[in-house]
Amino acid sequence: AQSVTQLGSHVSVSEGALVLLRCNYSSSVPPYLFWYVQYPNQGLQLLLKYTTGATLVKGINGFEAEFKKSETSFHLTKPSAHMSDAAEYFCAVSDTTRDDKIIFGKGTRLHILP
Amino acid sequence: SQTIHQWPATLVQPVGSPLSLECTVEGTSNPNLYWYRQAAGRGLQLLFYSVGIGQISSEVPQNLSASRPQDRQFILSSKKLLLSDSGFYLCASTFPRGSYNEQFFGPGTRLTVL
């Protein structure tokens, strides 16, 4: 069975500071990994995904994430936070052997301090 | 690309009343379809998913049901709403093959049960 753990339900960073949102996963098969962003009262939007190949994945809005198999991690980073980055972020994992569900973490709400 | 429509956008219903939320998908055929619920501060809960017309899998036993009368239509229903049914309901869609299980989300329906 697959699972996702997001460390920290709330993270606060100052505008212009580094954003780091942590995600660890558990999977018995090679995973697909995703980060989604949700703004208030909206659906989820894909930020980036890892499927195969390069382990550093770049996404929209200046975000990137690195797949580290040895650490079973897929942390999301952005060098410089902007006020518009305030939102909830979800990490998710999927089974590469099945056309099926994806498992979401519980989410991390990112607060940007002026 | 896929577009997912949900309606209504917001709904206020009394306890014990029926419910029908609709989701339709454009831009793809034979997608997998999903219903999620977000209760305040509780992340995403998968309620139902469907791999084809008339094929529904339930993830959480409750007073909700789902139906898929057409390939790109997914309906969430209840005969009698409970207070605990309040939340933000999201419909999602994937291509069944070759999509790495990436999910596309609709804009959501905010349900308040009074």
Short mmCIF file of C-alpha atoms in Angstrom, two decimals:
data_model
loop_
_atom_site.label_atom_id
_atom_site.label_comp_id
_atom_site.label_asym_id
_atom_site.label_seq_id
_atom_site.Cartn_x
_atom_site.Cartn_y
_atom_site.Cartn_z
CA ALA A 1 0.00 0.00 0.00
CA GLN A 2 1.13 3.51 -0.69
CA SER A 3 1.09 6.46 1.68
CA VAL A 4 2.21 10.06 1.85
CA THR A 5 3.32 12.09 4.85
CA GLN A 6 3.56 15.85 4.71
CA LEU A 7 5.51 17.28 7.61
CA GLY A 8 3.84 20.36 9.02
CA SER A 9 0.20 21.21 8.45
CA HIS A 10 1.14 24.91 8.51
CA VAL A 11 4.35 26.54 7.34
CA SER A 12 5.12 30.26 7.53
CA VAL A 13 7.89 31.99 5.60
CA SER A 14 8.73 35.61 5.01
CA GLU A 15 8.28 37.12 1.58
CA GLY A 16 11.49 36.61 -0.36
CA ALA A 17 12.63 33.69 1.79
CA LEU A 18 13.13 30.09 0.75
CA VAL A 19 10.05 27.90 0.68
CA LEU A 20 10.53 24.27 1.70
CA LEU A 21 7.55 21.93 2.01
CA ARG A 22 8.39 18.40 3.04
CA CYS A 23 6.91 15.21 1.66
CA ASN A 24 7.85 11.61 2.33
CA TYR A 25 6.19 8.68 0.65
CA SER A 26 5.92 4.95 1.04
CA SER A 27 5.56 2.70 -1.99
CA SER A 28 6.44 -0.91 -2.77
CA VAL A 29 6.82 -0.12 -6.48
CA PRO A 30 8.44 2.79 -8.31
CA PRO A 31 6.12 5.73 -7.76
CA TYR A 32 4.78 8.63 -9.69
CA LEU A 33 4.90 11.71 -7.47
CA PHE A 34 2.95 14.93 -7.66
CA TRP A 35 2.59 18.31 -6.00
CA TYR A 36 -0.71 20.14 -6.29
CA VAL A 37 -1.66 23.63 -5.12
CA GLN A 38 -5.09 24.74 -3.97
CA TYR A 39 -6.13 28.36 -3.59
CA PRO A 40 -9.14 29.16 -1.38
CA ASN A 41 -12.43 27.82 -2.68
CA GLN A 42 -10.85 26.42 -5.83
CA GLY A 43 -9.96 23.02 -7.16
CA LEU A 44 -6.46 21.58 -7.13
CA GLN A 45 -3.94 22.55 -9.78
CA LEU A 46 -0.91 20.49 -10.71
CA LEU A 47 2.39 22.20 -9.84
CA LEU A 48 4.73 19.48 -11.01
CA LYS A 49 5.14 15.74 -11.30
CA TYR A 50 7.88 13.14 -11.30
CA THR A 51 7.41 10.13 -13.56
CA THR A 52 10.80 8.85 -14.71
CA GLY A 53 14.18 10.25 -15.65
CA ALA A 54 15.58 13.43 -14.16
CA THR A 55 15.04 13.53 -10.44
CA LEU A 56 14.89 17.32 -10.21
CA VAL A 57 11.56 18.42 -11.56
CA LYS A 58 10.64 21.99 -12.35
CA GLY A 59 7.07 23.17 -12.23
CA ILE A 60 4.97 26.26 -12.59
CA ASN A 61 5.36 29.46 -10.59
CA GLY A 62 9.07 28.85 -9.92
CA PHE A 63 8.59 25.70 -7.84
CA GLU A 64 10.72 22.60 -8.10
CA ALA A 65 10.99 19.27 -6.33
CA GLU A 66 13.63 16.59 -6.12
CA PHE A 67 12.89 12.88 -6.04
CA LYS A 68 15.27 11.16 -3.62
CA LYS A 69 14.69 7.44 -3.69
CA SER A 70 17.11 6.69 -0.87
CA GLU A 71 15.24 9.09 1.41
CA THR A 72 11.77 8.33 -0.01
CA SER A 73 11.26 12.06 -0.25
CA PHE A 74 9.88 14.55 -2.73
CA HIS A 75 10.28 17.95 -1.07
CA LEU A 76 8.95 21.08 -2.77
CA THR A 77 11.07 24.22 -2.88
CA LYS A 78 11.01 27.75 -4.22
CA PRO A 79 14.00 30.08 -3.81
CA SER A 80 12.01 33.22 -3.06
CA ALA A 81 8.49 33.28 -1.67
CA HIS A 82 5.89 35.63 -3.06
CA MET A 83 2.67 36.70 -1.39
CA SER A 84 0.72 34.96 -4.15
CA ASP A 85 2.21 31.62 -3.07
CA ALA A 86 -0.04 31.56 -0.01
CA ALA A 87 -2.18 28.47 -0.54
CA GLU A 88 -2.52 24.84 0.48
CA TYR A 89 -0.12 22.34 -1.06
CA PHE A 90 -0.71 18.64 -1.47
CA CYS A 91 1.84 15.96 -2.16
CA ALA A 92 0.57 12.79 -3.83
CA VAL A 93 1.85 9.38 -4.91
CA SER A 94 0.62 6.96 -7.52
CA ASP A 95 1.37 3.36 -8.40
CA THR A 96 3.21 3.05 -11.71
CA THR A 97 1.85 -0.43 -12.27
CA ARG A 98 -1.83 0.49 -12.13
CA ASP A 99 -4.14 2.96 -13.87
CA ASP A 100 -5.75 3.81 -10.65
CA LYS A 101 -6.03 6.17 -7.73
CA ILE A 102 -3.46 8.54 -6.39
CA ILE A 103 -2.91 8.93 -2.68
CA PHE A 104 -2.82 12.45 -1.30
CA GLY A 105 -1.09 13.76 1.78
CA LYS A 106 -3.06 15.79 4.29
CA GLY A 107 -1.79 19.05 2.91
CA THR A 108 0.39 21.91 4.11
CA ARG A 109 -0.95 25.42 4.33
CA LEU A 110 1.72 27.93 3.35
CA HIS A 111 1.54 31.38 4.93
CA ILE A 112 3.63 34.22 3.55
CA LEU A 113 4.63 36.93 6.02
CA PRO A 114 5.16 40.46 4.71
CA SER B 1 -6.69 19.24 -22.41
CA GLN B 2 -9.43 18.25 -20.03
CA THR B 3 -12.00 20.62 -18.57
CA ILE B 4 -14.14 19.59 -15.64
CA HIS B 5 -17.41 21.31 -14.82
CA GLN B 6 -19.16 21.07 -11.49
CA TRP B 7 -22.47 22.48 -10.39
CA PRO B 8 -23.76 24.01 -8.41
CA ALA B 9 -20.83 26.05 -7.15
CA THR B 10 -22.42 26.53 -3.74
CA LEU B 11 -25.34 24.87 -2.04
CA VAL B 12 -27.08 25.30 1.31
CA GLN B 13 -29.37 22.46 2.27
CA PRO B 14 -31.32 21.51 5.41
CA VAL B 15 -30.59 18.31 7.28
CA GLY B 16 -32.59 15.43 5.86
CA SER B 17 -32.95 16.88 2.38
CA PRO B 18 -31.71 15.11 -0.78
CA LEU B 19 -28.56 16.00 -2.68
CA SER B 20 -27.42 15.81 -6.26
CA LEU B 21 -24.07 17.18 -7.40
CA GLU B 22 -23.05 16.87 -11.01
CA CYS B 23 -19.70 16.65 -12.69
CA THR B 24 -19.07 16.60 -16.43
CA VAL B 25 -15.80 16.27 -18.30
CA GLU B 26 -14.78 17.72 -21.65
CA GLY B 27 -11.78 16.97 -23.80
CA THR B 28 -11.35 13.28 -23.14
CA SER B 29 -13.16 9.99 -23.42
CA ASN B 30 -13.27 6.99 -21.12
CA PRO B 31 -11.68 8.79 -18.17
CA ASN B 32 -11.44 7.53 -14.64
CA LEU B 33 -13.60 9.80 -12.47
CA TYR B 34 -13.34 10.59 -8.77
CA TRP B 35 -15.33 12.32 -6.05
CA TYR B 36 -13.43 13.82 -3.12
CA ARG B 37 -14.60 15.70 -0.04
CA GLN B 38 -12.65 18.27 1.93
CA ALA B 39 -13.92 18.97 5.40
CA ALA B 40 -12.41 21.97 7.14
CA GLY B 41 -8.78 21.25 7.98
CA ARG B 42 -8.99 17.57 7.07
CA GLY B 43 -7.39 17.22 3.65
CA LEU B 44 -8.82 15.27 0.75
CA GLN B 45 -11.01 12.25 1.35
CA LEU B 46 -11.69 9.98 -1.63
CA LEU B 47 -15.36 9.06 -1.66
CA PHE B 48 -15.95 7.23 -4.95
CA TYR B 49 -14.17 6.43 -8.16
CA SER B 50 -15.31 5.04 -11.47
CA VAL B 51 -13.43 3.38 -14.31
CA GLY B 52 -16.42 3.25 -16.66
CA ILE B 53 -20.16 3.68 -17.13
CA GLY B 54 -22.04 2.07 -14.28
CA GLN B 55 -18.82 1.04 -12.51
CA ILE B 56 -18.54 2.66 -9.09
CA SER B 57 -16.15 1.87 -6.26
CA SER B 58 -16.91 3.22 -2.82
CA GLU B 59 -14.03 4.13 -0.55
CA VAL B 60 -15.91 5.23 2.54
CA PRO B 61 -19.21 3.78 3.79
CA GLN B 62 -21.66 6.62 4.35
CA ASN B 63 -25.02 7.96 3.29
CA LEU B 64 -23.69 9.17 -0.06
CA SER B 65 -23.85 7.35 -3.38
CA ALA B 66 -22.46 7.94 -6.84
CA SER B 67 -23.57 7.11 -10.35
CA ARG B 68 -22.06 7.34 -13.81
CA PRO B 69 -24.88 7.33 -16.33
CA GLN B 70 -22.69 8.52 -19.20
CA ASP B 71 -19.01 8.24 -20.03
CA ARG B 72 -18.23 11.82 -19.01
CA GLN B 73 -20.84 12.41 -16.34
CA PHE B 74 -20.45 11.61 -12.65
CA ILE B 75 -23.15 12.32 -10.08
CA LEU B 76 -22.93 12.39 -6.29
CA SER B 77 -26.20 11.88 -4.42
CA SER B 78 -27.75 11.50 -1.03
CA LYS B 79 -31.29 10.71 0.02
CA LYS B 80 -30.98 12.44 3.39
CA LEU B 81 -28.19 14.85 4.21
CA LEU B 82 -26.45 14.91 7.58
CA LEU B 83 -24.69 17.84 9.21
CA SER B 84 -21.43 15.94 8.73
CA ASP B 85 -21.91 16.02 4.95
CA SER B 86 -20.94 19.69 4.89
CA GLY B 87 -17.73 20.32 3.02
CA PHE B 88 -16.08 21.13 -0.27
CA TYR B 89 -16.72 18.48 -2.92
CA LEU B 90 -14.28 18.02 -5.75
CA CYS B 91 -14.61 16.00 -8.91
CA ALA B 92 -11.46 14.80 -10.65
CA SER B 93 -10.63 13.01 -13.87
CA THR B 94 -7.71 11.10 -15.34
CA PHE B 95 -6.90 9.54 -18.65
CA PRO B 96 -6.95 5.83 -17.97
CA ARG B 97 -3.66 5.07 -19.70
CA GLY B 98 -0.41 6.84 -20.32
CA SER B 99 -1.20 9.78 -18.08
CA TYR B 100 0.85 8.69 -15.06
CA ASN B 101 -2.45 8.83 -13.17
CA GLU B 102 -2.30 12.64 -13.12
CA GLN B 103 -5.65 13.99 -11.96
CA PHE B 104 -7.42 17.09 -13.22
CA PHE B 105 -9.79 18.78 -10.81
CA GLY B 106 -13.00 20.69 -11.19
CA PRO B 107 -13.68 23.97 -9.38
CA GLY B 108 -15.59 22.30 -6.56
CA THR B 109 -18.98 22.61 -4.86
CA ARG B 110 -19.26 24.14 -1.39
CA LEU B 111 -22.04 22.31 0.49
CA THR B 112 -23.37 23.61 3.77
CA VAL B 113 -25.89 21.48 5.62
CA LEU B 114 -27.87 23.35 8.28
#
